[in-house]
Amino acid sequence: MNLTLKIWRQKDSKTKGQMVDYKVTDISEHMSFLEMMDVLNEQLVNSGDEPVAFDHDCREGICGMCSMYINGEAHGPDRGITTCQLHMRMFNDGDTITIEPFRAKAFPVIKDLVVDRMSFERIQQAGGYISVNTSGNTQDANALPISKHAADEAMDAAACIGCGACVATCKNSSAMLFVGAKVAQYALLPQGQVEAADRVKNMVAQMDLEGFGNCTNTGACEVECPKGISLENIARMNREFLKASIKG
Amino acid sequence: MSVLDSKVPKGPIKDKWTDYKNHIDLVNPANKRNIDIIVVGTGLAGGSAAATLAELGYNVKAFAYQDSPRRAHSIAAQGGINAAKNYQGDGDSTYRLFYDTVKGGDYRSREANVYRLAEVSANIIDQCVAQGVPFARDYGGLLDNRSFGGVLVSRTFYAKGQTGQQLLLGAYSAMNRQIARGKIEMFNRHEMLDVVLVDGKARGIITRNLITGEIERHSAHAVVIGTGGYGNVYFLSTNAMGSNATAAWKIHKKGAFFANPCYTQIHPTCIPRSGDYQSKLTLMSESLRNDGRIWVPAKIEDAKAIQEGKLKPTQIAEADRDYYLERRYPAFGNLVPRDVASRAAKERCDAGYGVNATGEAVYLDFAAAFQRYGSEQAKLKGIKNPSKEEVIKLGQAIIEEKYGNLFQMYEKIIAENPYETPMMIYPATHYTMGGVWVDYNLMTTVPGLYCIGEANFSDHGANRLGASALMQGLADGYFVLPYTIGDYLSNDIRTGKIPTDTPEFDAVEKEVQDKIDFFLNNNGTKSVDHFHKRLGKVMWDKVGMSRNAPQLKEAMAEIKAIREEFWKEVKVPGSGSEMNLELEKAGRVADFLELGELFAKDALVREESCGGHFREESTELDGEQKGEAKRNDKDFAFVSAWEYKGEPADAVLHKEELEFNDIELKQRSYK
């Protein structure tokens, strides 16, 4: 198929960007979206132009590196996937595809489609861990039974890949699904109880500091999340936060 | 006498590590504050090492080319992590895990290292649970296990199909705690481009800031490389797009020996390639082989019809299917080790029985599992005389529970429903057992320079068992390196901060800068990927699953020719003082073009078949094992450690003889 691409080009964080049109031809429906981008970039390199910078790494939907806002949707027009898992069979010959970076105040553009997600790092550094040193002398793993239900729920929350699609999708640029998933994972497990109050307070404080918006319960984040992280995690974070605030 | 000293402690194998720890020199906590350590790579090995070293009190600088340590490719490991816990009471023990690993590695690993790995494996699970890693549990709240290819016990711990992700997030959370404390200084989007030696010791690295393009100097008292394997030398592999060998190769060029590059694992259950535009291959967990049966058509005319799209697999009668693994290896069947399963698939496809348009695919069929689980469910649910459709539906629900995410992934990529038609699979490069040579301390042949995880060569011999990579990465980082590096650093407590304004740093920085300038000013005619793809094709065709002397010689010559053309014709647009993805790739491919040639040379020298290295000249000629790989312990029970001498073809071989005192060498038989 032959396509027209409208892509956001921006030299660096200080320079103003703009949409630029490109044409690609003979795109196979079996290609992944990023392979289509590879074809465009090979074309650009061969003609002496600068290729389009975009983040990507594992190309199997788990590293969370690839971003892109495609035709107005984070990771494009399919559900439960990242951009690297989007296939060209979702498009038709002659289509015009608009490709933008993830847009949020807390995700400044570095170049073209690459954004800076260090705000997520700082939130996790504020408390996204259990304080246990490596010693080899922690208690036997089976000394602490954990109900299958809690373990499974914690796993569902922990499946978050930190891609930022929730933020990019939210009209308020809220990071509450991401932070909620992190808080919930530990809140559901007995190991996480000791530091629970400090954790949620510190992570939420950092989230506010980074300039993410608040949650107005539209649920768009859950719809666009490639890993199906549930809105329940936001509710759980709110509960944990309230609990921690009352305890003081 | 060889220049290689493995420094394996004396004494019985089960006491070596304990005795060693009791006798090493320690660094007192006040002195640790004055010692800096650089850790390059933040996957399971590098991430766990960085966190643990910082907990101990050292000042750690950690480097990742991604925007977060959590994105390292360890995250993609699906199946699980082995540990000799014997929670299932099925006869597992430290010795048995040790034995299985040495046997699975086809008797080409160092006994003492493997025993230590098995010994600390149980601690890894304890540590990860304490960190909040949500492993799968049973209804009693205890940890669940599954079995994996090539072994007879259930010792694999898992977190759905995302075990690597969860373990990495555990190590990452431990890192975050230390980053917050200021004990780890994290450098995201930084790539190490060379190592700096001062008086023969590793004392720093040169990096490029991938956002600004700035070339930076970083000094330390020791340097740890945990940057993963070199599978992308094949261009197409299951590695991440950015996975590269540059750190490992650069230290090789500065004096670290490179061991056994020819030991590469080709994983049997990957999604077949569909066209020339393909950028990477996708692995599906080996656990699928627990329930799937692998087959190709028994008749060549059926295979042809399938390749041309005239026949569907479901139209082929049971009697006309060749379940070749069950036929050739009745004892292990579909659960033979990875190397055996991969070669068997290639053998059938080479003979013309492949089942997609490229002729490079075999079926992985779950129909029998649907039937088996379905009948069981019908009984459990008290359904009398269930219809055939009902049984299959019930069975599919069970398979969906076990492998739903993999089936979904397959359907997204291939656009075929694997519940209705068998999956297609084909082997792909997945893991590299070879790597930088290290001694028992995980130190390379350069003092103060360590190498951990997949980047080193040490524990998997010629073939790695499933669910052992995660185990090794975390064992090295959490439990081994933090001890061994202390022994070395105890001599550095009076050294003081290492300055970076020295001639040694000047010289290496200039080398790095010159190479970048060369790429940007070369004005060639071909893209970096063009050369990478050509290298990959030579590697796959001539240094792939099956190798022979004439083709290996051709490969060496062809890789050399591609390399020479690369330096003349490569084209890198943009500038050095900005984010420049083509420039990053150029440096990595330049290193692959050297590594690939050494790889072929190593394969040529090893005139035996062992593990992932199969030489067509070395097979059993008769008896029950006819046509199977033939190892040669008399002449080849050694580690090949290569010393850099300029051109890869001129590399000098040093042999570390392997001694087996605790395990008897046997032929691997899965018949």
PDB file of N, CA and C in Angstrom, chain A residues 11 30-31 35 42 45-46 55 57-60 63-65 78 89 111 115 117-118 121 124-125 128-130 133-134 136 140-142 145-146 156 158-162 185 189 191, chain B residues 52 55 65-68 70-71 85 87 123 126-127 129 131-132 137 141 143 160 165-166 172-173 176-177 180 188-189 238 240-242 277 279-280 412-413 479 527 571 578-579:
ATOM      1  N   LYS A  11      13.914  19.656  15.897  1.00  0.00           N
ATOM      2  CA  LYS A  11      15.356  19.396  15.967  1.00  0.00           C
ATOM      3  C   LYS A  11      15.808  19.064  17.389  1.00  0.00           C
ATOM      4  N   HIS A  30       1.860  -6.880   6.305  1.00  0.00           N
ATOM      5  CA  HIS A  30       2.444  -7.688   7.374  1.00  0.00           C
ATOM      6  C   HIS A  30       3.495  -6.938   8.182  1.00  0.00           C
ATOM      7  N   MET A  31       3.897  -5.768   7.692  1.00  0.00           N
ATOM      8  CA  MET A  31       4.908  -4.995   8.428  1.00  0.00           C
ATOM      9  C   MET A  31       4.331  -4.483   9.741  1.00  0.00           C
ATOM     10  N   GLU A  35       8.408  -1.008  11.496  1.00  0.00           N
ATOM     11  CA  GLU A  35       9.118  -1.433  10.281  1.00  0.00           C
ATOM     12  C   GLU A  35       8.788  -0.501   9.120  1.00  0.00           C
ATOM     13  N   GLU A  42      15.154   4.636   6.032  1.00  0.00           N
ATOM     14  CA  GLU A  42      16.143   4.156   5.051  1.00  0.00           C
ATOM     15  C   GLU A  42      16.077   5.061   3.807  1.00  0.00           C
ATOM     16  N   VAL A  45      17.664   8.422   4.704  1.00  0.00           N
ATOM     17  CA  VAL A  45      19.137   8.336   4.763  1.00  0.00           C
ATOM     18  C   VAL A  45      19.689   8.285   3.346  1.00  0.00           C
ATOM     19  N   ASN A  46      19.077   7.452   2.496  1.00  0.00           N
ATOM     20  CA  ASN A  46      19.592   7.302   1.141  1.00  0.00           C
ATOM     21  C   ASN A  46      19.505   8.592   0.337  1.00  0.00           C
ATOM     22  N   ASP A  55      11.672   6.621  19.639  1.00  0.00           N
ATOM     23  CA  ASP A  55      12.129   5.670  20.644  1.00  0.00           C
ATOM     24  C   ASP A  55      11.573   4.285  20.354  1.00  0.00           C
ATOM     25  N   ASP A  57      12.808  -0.177  21.283  1.00  0.00           N
ATOM     26  CA  ASP A  57      13.910  -1.078  21.608  1.00  0.00           C
ATOM     27  C   ASP A  57      13.531  -2.546  21.451  1.00  0.00           C
ATOM     28  N   CYS A  58      12.706  -3.077  22.362  1.00  0.00           N
ATOM     29  CA  CYS A  58      12.498  -4.535  22.337  1.00  0.00           C
ATOM     30  C   CYS A  58      11.692  -4.986  21.127  1.00  0.00           C
ATOM     31  N   ARG A  59      10.803  -4.133  20.658  1.00  0.00           N
ATOM     32  CA  ARG A  59       9.895  -4.458  19.554  1.00  0.00           C
ATOM     33  C   ARG A  59       9.091  -5.725  19.810  1.00  0.00           C
ATOM     34  N   GLU A  60       8.783  -5.977  21.063  1.00  0.00           N
ATOM     35  CA  GLU A  60       7.833  -7.038  21.356  1.00  0.00           C
ATOM     36  C   GLU A  60       6.871  -6.638  22.469  1.00  0.00           C
ATOM     37  N   CYS A  63       9.200  -3.460  26.658  1.00  0.00           N
ATOM     38  CA  CYS A  63      10.161  -2.524  27.259  1.00  0.00           C
ATOM     39  C   CYS A  63       9.531  -1.166  27.545  1.00  0.00           C
ATOM     40  N   GLY A  64       8.464  -0.826  26.815  1.00  0.00           N
ATOM     41  CA  GLY A  64       7.787   0.440  27.058  1.00  0.00           C
ATOM     42  C   GLY A  64       8.480   1.644  26.452  1.00  0.00           C
ATOM     43  N   MET A  65       9.461   1.402  25.614  1.00  0.00           N
ATOM     44  CA  MET A  65      10.241   2.506  25.053  1.00  0.00           C
ATOM     45  C   MET A  65       9.473   3.220  23.934  1.00  0.00           C
ATOM     46  N   ASP A  78      -5.378   0.439  17.722  1.00  0.00           N
ATOM     47  CA  ASP A  78      -5.630  -0.950  18.076  1.00  0.00           C
ATOM     48  C   ASP A  78      -5.596  -0.975  19.596  1.00  0.00           C
ATOM     49  N   ARG A  89      -1.665  -3.782   8.667  1.00  0.00           N
ATOM     50  CA  ARG A  89      -2.969  -4.256   8.204  1.00  0.00           C
ATOM     51  C   ARG A  89      -4.125  -3.474   8.827  1.00  0.00           C
ATOM     52  N   LYS A 111      13.545  15.190  20.702  1.00  0.00           N
ATOM     53  CA  LYS A 111      13.749  15.347  19.267  1.00  0.00           C
ATOM     54  C   LYS A 111      12.640  14.597  18.529  1.00  0.00           C
ATOM     55  N   VAL A 115      10.366  11.646  23.452  1.00  0.00           N
ATOM     56  CA  VAL A 115      10.081  12.519  24.591  1.00  0.00           C
ATOM     57  C   VAL A 115      10.862  12.077  25.824  1.00  0.00           C
ATOM     58  N   ARG A 117      10.846  11.094  29.527  1.00  0.00           N
ATOM     59  CA  ARG A 117       9.930  10.570  30.550  1.00  0.00           C
ATOM     60  C   ARG A 117      10.610  10.438  31.916  1.00  0.00           C
ATOM     61  N   MET A 118      11.615  11.263  32.162  1.00  0.00           N
ATOM     62  CA  MET A 118      12.348  11.161  33.432  1.00  0.00           C
ATOM     63  C   MET A 118      11.456  11.452  34.637  1.00  0.00           C
ATOM     64  N   GLU A 121      10.682   8.375  36.274  1.00  0.00           N
ATOM     65  CA  GLU A 121      11.809   7.843  37.067  1.00  0.00           C
ATOM     66  C   GLU A 121      11.797   8.465  38.460  1.00  0.00           C
ATOM     67  N   GLN A 124       9.235   7.127  40.838  1.00  0.00           N
ATOM     68  CA  GLN A 124       9.559   5.810  41.408  1.00  0.00           C
ATOM     69  C   GLN A 124      10.689   5.903  42.432  1.00  0.00           C
ATOM     70  N   GLN A 125      11.610   6.833  42.177  1.00  0.00           N
ATOM     71  CA  GLN A 125      12.688   7.016  43.147  1.00  0.00           C
ATOM     72  C   GLN A 125      12.149   7.573  44.474  1.00  0.00           C
ATOM     73  N   GLY A 128       8.966   4.015  45.165  1.00  0.00           N
ATOM     74  CA  GLY A 128       8.517   2.809  44.477  1.00  0.00           C
ATOM     75  C   GLY A 128       9.398   1.602  44.736  1.00  0.00           C
ATOM     76  N   TYR A 129       9.604   1.285  46.003  1.00  0.00           N
ATOM     77  CA  TYR A 129      10.461   0.133  46.335  1.00  0.00           C
ATOM     78  C   TYR A 129      10.161  -0.331  47.751  1.00  0.00           C
ATOM     79  N   ILE A 130      10.680  -1.497  48.082  1.00  0.00           N
ATOM     80  CA  ILE A 130      10.635  -1.992  49.456  1.00  0.00           C
ATOM     81  C   ILE A 130      12.067  -1.932  49.975  1.00  0.00           C
ATOM     82  N   ASN A 133      17.764  -4.772  51.902  1.00  0.00           N
ATOM     83  CA  ASN A 133      19.094  -4.929  51.325  1.00  0.00           C
ATOM     84  C   ASN A 133      19.291  -6.336  50.782  1.00  0.00           C
ATOM     85  N   THR A 134      20.214  -6.450  49.835  1.00  0.00           N
ATOM     86  CA  THR A 134      20.570  -7.764  49.324  1.00  0.00           C
ATOM     87  C   THR A 134      21.483  -8.430  50.333  1.00  0.00           C
ATOM     88  N   GLY A 136      21.007 -12.298  50.965  1.00  0.00           N
ATOM     89  CA  GLY A 136      20.968 -13.746  50.891  1.00  0.00           C
ATOM     90  C   GLY A 136      20.456 -14.339  52.181  1.00  0.00           C
ATOM     91  N   ASP A 140      13.083 -17.416  54.074  1.00  0.00           N
ATOM     92  CA  ASP A 140      12.730 -18.307  52.984  1.00  0.00           C
ATOM     93  C   ASP A 140      11.468 -17.785  52.281  1.00  0.00           C
ATOM     94  N   ALA A 141      11.481 -17.856  50.963  1.00  0.00           N
ATOM     95  CA  ALA A 141      10.405 -17.265  50.175  1.00  0.00           C
ATOM     96  C   ALA A 141       9.036 -17.818  50.543  1.00  0.00           C
ATOM     97  N   ASN A 142       8.978 -19.072  50.977  1.00  0.00           N
ATOM     98  CA  ASN A 142       7.683 -19.666  51.315  1.00  0.00           C
ATOM     99  C   ASN A 142       7.301 -19.484  52.783  1.00  0.00           C
ATOM    100  N   PRO A 145       3.287 -16.976  53.262  1.00  0.00           N
ATOM    101  CA  PRO A 145       2.288 -17.288  52.225  1.00  0.00           C
ATOM    102  C   PRO A 145       1.498 -16.029  51.856  1.00  0.00           C
ATOM    103  N   ILE A 146       1.209 -15.895  50.576  1.00  0.00           N
ATOM    104  CA  ILE A 146       0.425 -14.751  50.102  1.00  0.00           C
ATOM    105  C   ILE A 146      -0.723 -15.322  49.297  1.00  0.00           C
ATOM    106  N   ASP A 156      -1.058  -8.131  38.193  1.00  0.00           N
ATOM    107  CA  ASP A 156      -1.769  -7.336  37.180  1.00  0.00           C
ATOM    108  C   ASP A 156      -1.340  -5.870  37.240  1.00  0.00           C
ATOM    109  N   ALA A 158       1.570  -4.841  38.474  1.00  0.00           N
ATOM    110  CA  ALA A 158       3.004  -4.779  38.179  1.00  0.00           C
ATOM    111  C   ALA A 158       3.298  -4.940  36.694  1.00  0.00           C
ATOM    112  N   ALA A 159       2.269  -5.330  35.911  1.00  0.00           N
ATOM    113  CA  ALA A 159       2.483  -5.539  34.480  1.00  0.00           C
ATOM    114  C   ALA A 159       2.714  -4.219  33.732  1.00  0.00           C
ATOM    115  N   CYS A 160       2.494  -3.093  34.392  1.00  0.00           N
ATOM    116  CA  CYS A 160       2.709  -1.770  33.780  1.00  0.00           C
ATOM    117  C   CYS A 160       4.104  -1.669  33.198  1.00  0.00           C
ATOM    118  N   ILE A 161       4.197  -1.164  31.963  1.00  0.00           N
ATOM    119  CA  ILE A 161       5.503  -1.062  31.317  1.00  0.00           C
ATOM    120  C   ILE A 161       6.048   0.364  31.334  1.00  0.00           C
ATOM    121  N   GLY A 162       5.348   1.269  32.000  1.00  0.00           N
ATOM    122  CA  GLY A 162       5.866   2.628  32.140  1.00  0.00           C
ATOM    123  C   GLY A 162       6.054   3.361  30.828  1.00  0.00           C
ATOM    124  N   GLN A 185       0.614  -2.295  43.546  1.00  0.00           N
ATOM    125  CA  GLN A 185       1.415  -3.532  43.588  1.00  0.00           C
ATOM    126  C   GLN A 185       1.926  -3.778  45.009  1.00  0.00           C
ATOM    127  N   LEU A 189       0.583  -6.432  48.686  1.00  0.00           N
ATOM    128  CA  LEU A 189       1.474  -7.474  49.202  1.00  0.00           C
ATOM    129  C   LEU A 189       1.863  -7.188  50.650  1.00  0.00           C
ATOM    130  N   GLN A 191       4.654  -7.634  52.047  1.00  0.00           N
ATOM    131  CA  GLN A 191       5.993  -7.026  52.133  1.00  0.00           C
ATOM    132  C   GLN A 191       5.943  -5.504  52.050  1.00  0.00           C
TER     133      GLN A 191
ATOM    134  N   THR B  52      23.246  -3.549  44.661  1.00  0.00           N
ATOM    135  CA  THR B  52      23.909  -4.204  45.796  1.00  0.00           C
ATOM    136  C   THR B  52      25.195  -3.490  46.182  1.00  0.00           C
ATOM    137  N   GLU B  55      24.255  -0.458  48.076  1.00  0.00           N
ATOM    138  CA  GLU B  55      23.815  -0.804  49.433  1.00  0.00           C
ATOM    139  C   GLU B  55      25.023  -1.031  50.342  1.00  0.00           C
ATOM    140  N   TYR B  65      21.743   2.751  27.884  1.00  0.00           N
ATOM    141  CA  TYR B  65      21.484   3.518  26.661  1.00  0.00           C
ATOM    142  C   TYR B  65      20.009   3.862  26.528  1.00  0.00           C
ATOM    143  N   GLN B  66      19.133   3.106  27.247  1.00  0.00           N
ATOM    144  CA  GLN B  66      17.710   3.437  27.211  1.00  0.00           C
ATOM    145  C   GLN B  66      17.430   4.631  28.126  1.00  0.00           C
ATOM    146  N   ASP B  67      16.154   5.065  28.135  1.00  0.00           N
ATOM    147  CA  ASP B  67      15.833   6.221  28.974  1.00  0.00           C
ATOM    148  C   ASP B  67      15.569   5.820  30.417  1.00  0.00           C
ATOM    149  N   SER B  68      15.621   4.531  30.705  1.00  0.00           N
ATOM    150  CA  SER B  68      15.425   4.061  32.077  1.00  0.00           C
ATOM    151  C   SER B  68      16.073   2.693  32.225  1.00  0.00           C
ATOM    152  N   ARG B  70      14.964   0.288  33.657  1.00  0.00           N
ATOM    153  CA  ARG B  70      13.928  -0.734  33.584  1.00  0.00           C
ATOM    154  C   ARG B  70      13.664  -1.228  32.167  1.00  0.00           C
ATOM    155  N   ARG B  71      14.239  -0.610  31.162  1.00  0.00           N
ATOM    156  CA  ARG B  71      13.927  -1.015  29.798  1.00  0.00           C
ATOM    157  C   ARG B  71      14.957  -1.976  29.197  1.00  0.00           C
ATOM    158  N   LYS B  85      15.187 -24.969  44.942  1.00  0.00           N
ATOM    159  CA  LYS B  85      14.462 -24.874  46.205  1.00  0.00           C
ATOM    160  C   LYS B  85      13.869 -26.217  46.617  1.00  0.00           C
ATOM    161  N   TYR B  87      10.879 -27.072  46.309  1.00  0.00           N
ATOM    162  CA  TYR B  87       9.569 -26.864  46.934  1.00  0.00           C
ATOM    163  C   TYR B  87       8.576 -27.960  46.519  1.00  0.00           C
ATOM    164  N   ASN B 123      18.732 -18.387  47.092  1.00  0.00           N
ATOM    165  CA  ASN B 123      18.733 -17.049  47.703  1.00  0.00           C
ATOM    166  C   ASN B 123      18.083 -16.004  46.801  1.00  0.00           C
ATOM    167  N   ASP B 126      14.383 -15.919  47.429  1.00  0.00           N
ATOM    168  CA  ASP B 126      14.099 -15.265  48.715  1.00  0.00           C
ATOM    169  C   ASP B 126      14.218 -13.742  48.573  1.00  0.00           C
ATOM    170  N   GLN B 127      15.303 -13.310  47.943  1.00  0.00           N
ATOM    171  CA  GLN B 127      15.571 -11.883  47.795  1.00  0.00           C
ATOM    172  C   GLN B 127      14.462 -11.206  46.982  1.00  0.00           C
ATOM    173  N   VAL B 129      11.357 -12.186  46.416  1.00  0.00           N
ATOM    174  CA  VAL B 129      10.085 -12.137  47.128  1.00  0.00           C
ATOM    175  C   VAL B 129      10.114 -11.008  48.163  1.00  0.00           C
ATOM    176  N   GLN B 131      11.593  -8.302  47.921  1.00  0.00           N
ATOM    177  CA  GLN B 131      11.471  -7.025  47.192  1.00  0.00           C
ATOM    178  C   GLN B 131      10.055  -6.773  46.679  1.00  0.00           C
ATOM    179  N   GLY B 132       9.203  -7.789  46.767  1.00  0.00           N
ATOM    180  CA  GLY B 132       7.835  -7.616  46.273  1.00  0.00           C
ATOM    181  C   GLY B 132       7.612  -8.098  44.856  1.00  0.00           C
ATOM    182  N   ARG B 137       1.553 -18.005  42.453  1.00  0.00           N
ATOM    183  CA  ARG B 137       1.344 -18.796  43.680  1.00  0.00           C
ATOM    184  C   ARG B 137       0.196 -19.760  43.498  1.00  0.00           C
ATOM    185  N   GLY B 141      -1.215 -20.261  48.838  1.00  0.00           N
ATOM    186  CA  GLY B 141      -0.404 -19.070  49.050  1.00  0.00           C
ATOM    187  C   GLY B 141       1.083 -19.292  48.883  1.00  0.00           C
ATOM    188  N   LEU B 143       4.593 -20.581  46.650  1.00  0.00           N
ATOM    189  CA  LEU B 143       5.074 -20.322  45.289  1.00  0.00           C
ATOM    190  C   LEU B 143       4.843 -21.517  44.374  1.00  0.00           C
ATOM    191  N   LYS B 160       3.544 -14.961  35.662  1.00  0.00           N
ATOM    192  CA  LYS B 160       2.816 -15.069  34.381  1.00  0.00           C
ATOM    193  C   LYS B 160       3.817 -15.320  33.257  1.00  0.00           C
ATOM    194  N   GLN B 165      10.489  -9.314  33.197  1.00  0.00           N
ATOM    195  CA  GLN B 165      10.022  -7.971  33.529  1.00  0.00           C
ATOM    196  C   GLN B 165       9.946  -7.805  35.042  1.00  0.00           C
ATOM    197  N   GLN B 166       9.337  -8.761  35.717  1.00  0.00           N
ATOM    198  CA  GLN B 166       9.137  -8.604  37.155  1.00  0.00           C
ATOM    199  C   GLN B 166      10.453  -8.651  37.926  1.00  0.00           C
ATOM    200  N   TYR B 172      15.368  -2.981  39.629  1.00  0.00           N
ATOM    201  CA  TYR B 172      15.221  -1.554  39.350  1.00  0.00           C
ATOM    202  C   TYR B 172      14.712  -0.820  40.588  1.00  0.00           C
ATOM    203  N   SER B 173      13.787  -1.446  41.319  1.00  0.00           N
ATOM    204  CA  SER B 173      13.289  -0.785  42.526  1.00  0.00           C
ATOM    205  C   SER B 173      14.424  -0.669  43.552  1.00  0.00           C
ATOM    206  N   ASN B 176      16.415   2.197  42.442  1.00  0.00           N
ATOM    207  CA  ASN B 176      15.757   3.480  42.714  1.00  0.00           C
ATOM    208  C   ASN B 176      15.980   3.939  44.145  1.00  0.00           C
ATOM    209  N   ARG B 177      15.960   2.963  45.046  1.00  0.00           N
ATOM    210  CA  ARG B 177      16.173   3.299  46.452  1.00  0.00           C
ATOM    211  C   ARG B 177      17.574   3.916  46.624  1.00  0.00           C
ATOM    212  N   ALA B 180      17.796   7.403  44.962  1.00  0.00           N
ATOM    213  CA  ALA B 180      17.208   8.408  45.859  1.00  0.00           C
ATOM    214  C   ALA B 180      18.184   8.781  46.980  1.00  0.00           C
ATOM    215  N   ASN B 188      21.127   7.758  32.331  1.00  0.00           N
ATOM    216  CA  ASN B 188      20.284   7.201  31.271  1.00  0.00           C
ATOM    217  C   ASN B 188      20.696   7.808  29.940  1.00  0.00           C
ATOM    218  N   ARG B 189      20.313   7.148  28.860  1.00  0.00           N
ATOM    219  CA  ARG B 189      20.646   7.628  27.514  1.00  0.00           C
ATOM    220  C   ARG B 189      22.118   8.006  27.406  1.00  0.00           C
ATOM    221  N   THR B 238      16.119 -12.279  18.510  1.00  0.00           N
ATOM    222  CA  THR B 238      15.061 -11.902  19.441  1.00  0.00           C
ATOM    223  C   THR B 238      15.543 -10.809  20.385  1.00  0.00           C
ATOM    224  N   ALA B 240      16.723  -6.995  21.615  1.00  0.00           N
ATOM    225  CA  ALA B 240      16.160  -5.671  21.344  1.00  0.00           C
ATOM    226  C   ALA B 240      16.955  -5.019  20.214  1.00  0.00           C
ATOM    227  N   MET B 241      16.341  -4.019  19.570  1.00  0.00           N
ATOM    228  CA  MET B 241      17.008  -3.365  18.449  1.00  0.00           C
ATOM    229  C   MET B 241      18.327  -2.734  18.871  1.00  0.00           C
ATOM    230  N   GLY B 242      18.372  -2.229  20.079  1.00  0.00           N
ATOM    231  CA  GLY B 242      19.580  -1.534  20.526  1.00  0.00           C
ATOM    232  C   GLY B 242      20.620  -2.460  21.155  1.00  0.00           C
ATOM    233  N   TYR B 277      11.748  -6.830   4.937  1.00  0.00           N
ATOM    234  CA  TYR B 277      11.677  -5.626   5.766  1.00  0.00           C
ATOM    235  C   TYR B 277      11.780  -5.956   7.245  1.00  0.00           C
ATOM    236  N   SER B 279      12.482  -6.487  10.958  1.00  0.00           N
ATOM    237  CA  SER B 279      13.513  -5.814  11.755  1.00  0.00           C
ATOM    238  C   SER B 279      13.957  -6.647  12.933  1.00  0.00           C
ATOM    239  N   LYS B 280      13.078  -7.527  13.394  1.00  0.00           N
ATOM    240  CA  LYS B 280      13.498  -8.397  14.495  1.00  0.00           C
ATOM    241  C   LYS B 280      12.572  -9.602  14.564  1.00  0.00           C
ATOM    242  N   LYS B 412      -1.695 -11.293  16.796  1.00  0.00           N
ATOM    243  CA  LYS B 412      -1.439  -9.900  16.382  1.00  0.00           C
ATOM    244  C   LYS B 412      -0.397  -9.853  15.267  1.00  0.00           C
ATOM    245  N   ILE B 413       0.603 -10.708  15.351  1.00  0.00           N
ATOM    246  CA  ILE B 413       1.703 -10.635  14.384  1.00  0.00           C
ATOM    247  C   ILE B 413       1.354 -11.353  13.089  1.00  0.00           C
ATOM    248  N   PHE B 479      24.798 -11.683  44.262  1.00  0.00           N
ATOM    249  CA  PHE B 479      25.472 -12.535  45.239  1.00  0.00           C
ATOM    250  C   PHE B 479      26.933 -12.875  44.977  1.00  0.00           C
ATOM    251  N   SER B 527      23.479   2.975   3.788  1.00  0.00           N
ATOM    252  CA  SER B 527      23.097   3.149   5.191  1.00  0.00           C
ATOM    253  C   SER B 527      23.760   2.098   6.074  1.00  0.00           C
ATOM    254  N   LYS B 571      27.262   5.676   5.301  1.00  0.00           N
ATOM    255  CA  LYS B 571      26.765   7.052   5.273  1.00  0.00           C
ATOM    256  C   LYS B 571      26.007   7.329   6.566  1.00  0.00           C
ATOM    257  N   GLU B 578      24.072  16.170  18.762  1.00  0.00           N
ATOM    258  CA  GLU B 578      22.623  16.068  18.939  1.00  0.00           C
ATOM    259  C   GLU B 578      22.278  14.591  19.023  1.00  0.00           C
ATOM    260  N   MET B 579      21.013  14.302  19.289  1.00  0.00           N
ATOM    261  CA  MET B 579      20.577  12.914  19.230  1.00  0.00           C
ATOM    262  C   MET B 579      20.725  12.447  17.792  1.00  0.00           C
TER     263      MET B 579
END
